[in-house]
Short mmCIF file of C-alpha atoms in Angstrom, two decimals:
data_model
loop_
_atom_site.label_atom_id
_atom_site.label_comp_id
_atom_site.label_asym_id
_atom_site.label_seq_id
_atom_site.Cartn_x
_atom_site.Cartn_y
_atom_site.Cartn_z
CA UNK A 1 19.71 10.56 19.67
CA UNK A 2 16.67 10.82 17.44
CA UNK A 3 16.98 9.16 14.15
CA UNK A 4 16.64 11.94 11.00
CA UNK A 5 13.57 9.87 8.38
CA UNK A 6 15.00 9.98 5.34
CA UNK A 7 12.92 12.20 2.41
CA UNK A 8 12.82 9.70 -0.37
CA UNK A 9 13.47 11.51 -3.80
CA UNK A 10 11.64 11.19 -7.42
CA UNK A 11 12.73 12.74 -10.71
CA UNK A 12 9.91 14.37 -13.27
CA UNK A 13 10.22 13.29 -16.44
CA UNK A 14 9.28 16.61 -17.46
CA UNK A 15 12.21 18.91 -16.08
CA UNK A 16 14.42 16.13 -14.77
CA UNK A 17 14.35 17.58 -11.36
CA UNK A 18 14.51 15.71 -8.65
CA UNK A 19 11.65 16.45 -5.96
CA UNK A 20 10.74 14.79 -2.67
CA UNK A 21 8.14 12.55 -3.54
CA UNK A 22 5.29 14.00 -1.88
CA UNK A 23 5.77 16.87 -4.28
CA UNK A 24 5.27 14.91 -6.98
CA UNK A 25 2.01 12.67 -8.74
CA UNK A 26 2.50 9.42 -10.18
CA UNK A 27 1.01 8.11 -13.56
CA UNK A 28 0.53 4.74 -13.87
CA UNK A 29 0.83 2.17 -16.76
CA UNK A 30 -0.24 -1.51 -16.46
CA UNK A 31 0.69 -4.28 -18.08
CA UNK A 32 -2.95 -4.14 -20.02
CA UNK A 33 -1.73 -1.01 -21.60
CA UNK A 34 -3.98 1.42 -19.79
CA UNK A 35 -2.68 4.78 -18.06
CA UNK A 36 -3.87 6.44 -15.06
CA UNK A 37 -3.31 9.27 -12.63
CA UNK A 38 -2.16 7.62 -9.60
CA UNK A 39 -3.18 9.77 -6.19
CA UNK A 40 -1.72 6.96 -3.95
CA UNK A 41 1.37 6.54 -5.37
CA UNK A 42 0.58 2.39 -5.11
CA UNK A 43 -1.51 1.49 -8.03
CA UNK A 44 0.17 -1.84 -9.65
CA UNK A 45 2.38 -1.22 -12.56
CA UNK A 46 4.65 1.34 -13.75
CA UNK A 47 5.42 4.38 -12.78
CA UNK A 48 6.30 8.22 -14.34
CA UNK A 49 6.53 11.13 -11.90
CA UNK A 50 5.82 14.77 -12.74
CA UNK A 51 5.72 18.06 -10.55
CA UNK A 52 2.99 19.30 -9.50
CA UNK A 53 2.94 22.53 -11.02
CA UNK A 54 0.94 23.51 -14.13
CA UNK A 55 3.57 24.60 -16.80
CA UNK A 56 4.88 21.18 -16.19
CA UNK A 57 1.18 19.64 -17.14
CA UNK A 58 1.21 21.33 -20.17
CA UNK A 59 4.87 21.02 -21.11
CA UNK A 60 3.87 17.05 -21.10
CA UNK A 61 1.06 17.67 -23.32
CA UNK A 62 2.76 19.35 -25.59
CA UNK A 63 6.00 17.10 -26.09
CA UNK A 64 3.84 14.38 -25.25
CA UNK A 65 6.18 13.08 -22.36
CA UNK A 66 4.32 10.05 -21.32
CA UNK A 67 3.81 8.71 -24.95
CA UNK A 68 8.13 8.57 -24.53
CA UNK A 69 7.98 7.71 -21.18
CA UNK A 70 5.82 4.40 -21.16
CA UNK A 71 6.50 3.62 -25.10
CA UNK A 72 3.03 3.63 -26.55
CA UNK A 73 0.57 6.23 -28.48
CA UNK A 74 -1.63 8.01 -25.09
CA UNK A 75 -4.90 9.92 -26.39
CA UNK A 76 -4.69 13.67 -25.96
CA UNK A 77 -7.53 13.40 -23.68
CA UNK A 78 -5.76 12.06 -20.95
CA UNK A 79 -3.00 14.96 -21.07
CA UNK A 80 -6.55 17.21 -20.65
CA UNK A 81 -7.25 15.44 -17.41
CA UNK A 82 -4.24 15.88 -16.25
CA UNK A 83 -3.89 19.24 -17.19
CA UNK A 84 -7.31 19.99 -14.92
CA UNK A 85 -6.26 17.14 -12.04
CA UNK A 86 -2.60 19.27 -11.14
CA UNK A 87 -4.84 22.77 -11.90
CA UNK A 88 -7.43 21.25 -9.03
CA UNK A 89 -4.39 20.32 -6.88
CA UNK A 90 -2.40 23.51 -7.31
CA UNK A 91 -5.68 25.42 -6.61
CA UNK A 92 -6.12 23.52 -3.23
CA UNK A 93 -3.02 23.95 -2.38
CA UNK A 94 -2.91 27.37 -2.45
CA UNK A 95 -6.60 27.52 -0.32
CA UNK A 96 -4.67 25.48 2.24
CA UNK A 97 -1.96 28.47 2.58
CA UNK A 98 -4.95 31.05 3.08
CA UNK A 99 -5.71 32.40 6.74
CA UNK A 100 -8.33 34.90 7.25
CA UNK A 101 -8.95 36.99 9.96
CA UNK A 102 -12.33 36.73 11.94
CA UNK A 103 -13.52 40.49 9.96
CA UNK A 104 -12.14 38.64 6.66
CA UNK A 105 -13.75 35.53 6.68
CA UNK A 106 -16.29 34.30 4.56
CA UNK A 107 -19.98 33.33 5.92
CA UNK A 108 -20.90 29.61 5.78
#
């Protein structure tokens, strides 16, 4: 009998939803008080979750979620770059889900 791996599960401090954590990106605050988008999910310090899904990007800029979150003043400019990083993922996710057929597809 085959084992079942269990999904491990990650709440966005956005919503408060709780997603499988592949569904999710990690932002990372170290203990020199920077902030970063974390891709890997394993960059040292940390961590806040947040969908992946842009209404949720901008819903963080506007209440300014991770300012809460990690308990320090963020500049707005990194709430831009995330705004653009889940817009880049969202579009690439939705070229992944695209199938053409052979009269459809575009010339390389």
């Amino acid at each position: 009998m085959a084992k079942t791996k269990k999904i491990p599960l990650r709440k966005s401090v956005v919503s408060n939803e709780q997603f499988p954590k592949k569904q999710l990106l990690r932002i990372a605050f170290n203990k020199n008080g920077e902030i970063s988008i974390d891709p890997t999910g394993k960059a040292a310090g940390r961590g806040a979750y947040i969908a992946i899904k842009k209404d949720e990007a901008k819903l963080a800029k506007k209440k300014r979620i991770f300012d809460r979150t990690f308990q320090t003043q963020i500049a707005a400019d990194f709430y831009d770059e995330l705004i653009t990083y889940v817009d880049h993922l969202v579009e690439r996710e939705k070229l992944a889900n695209v199938t053409y057929s052979i009269d459809e597809a575009p010339e390389i």
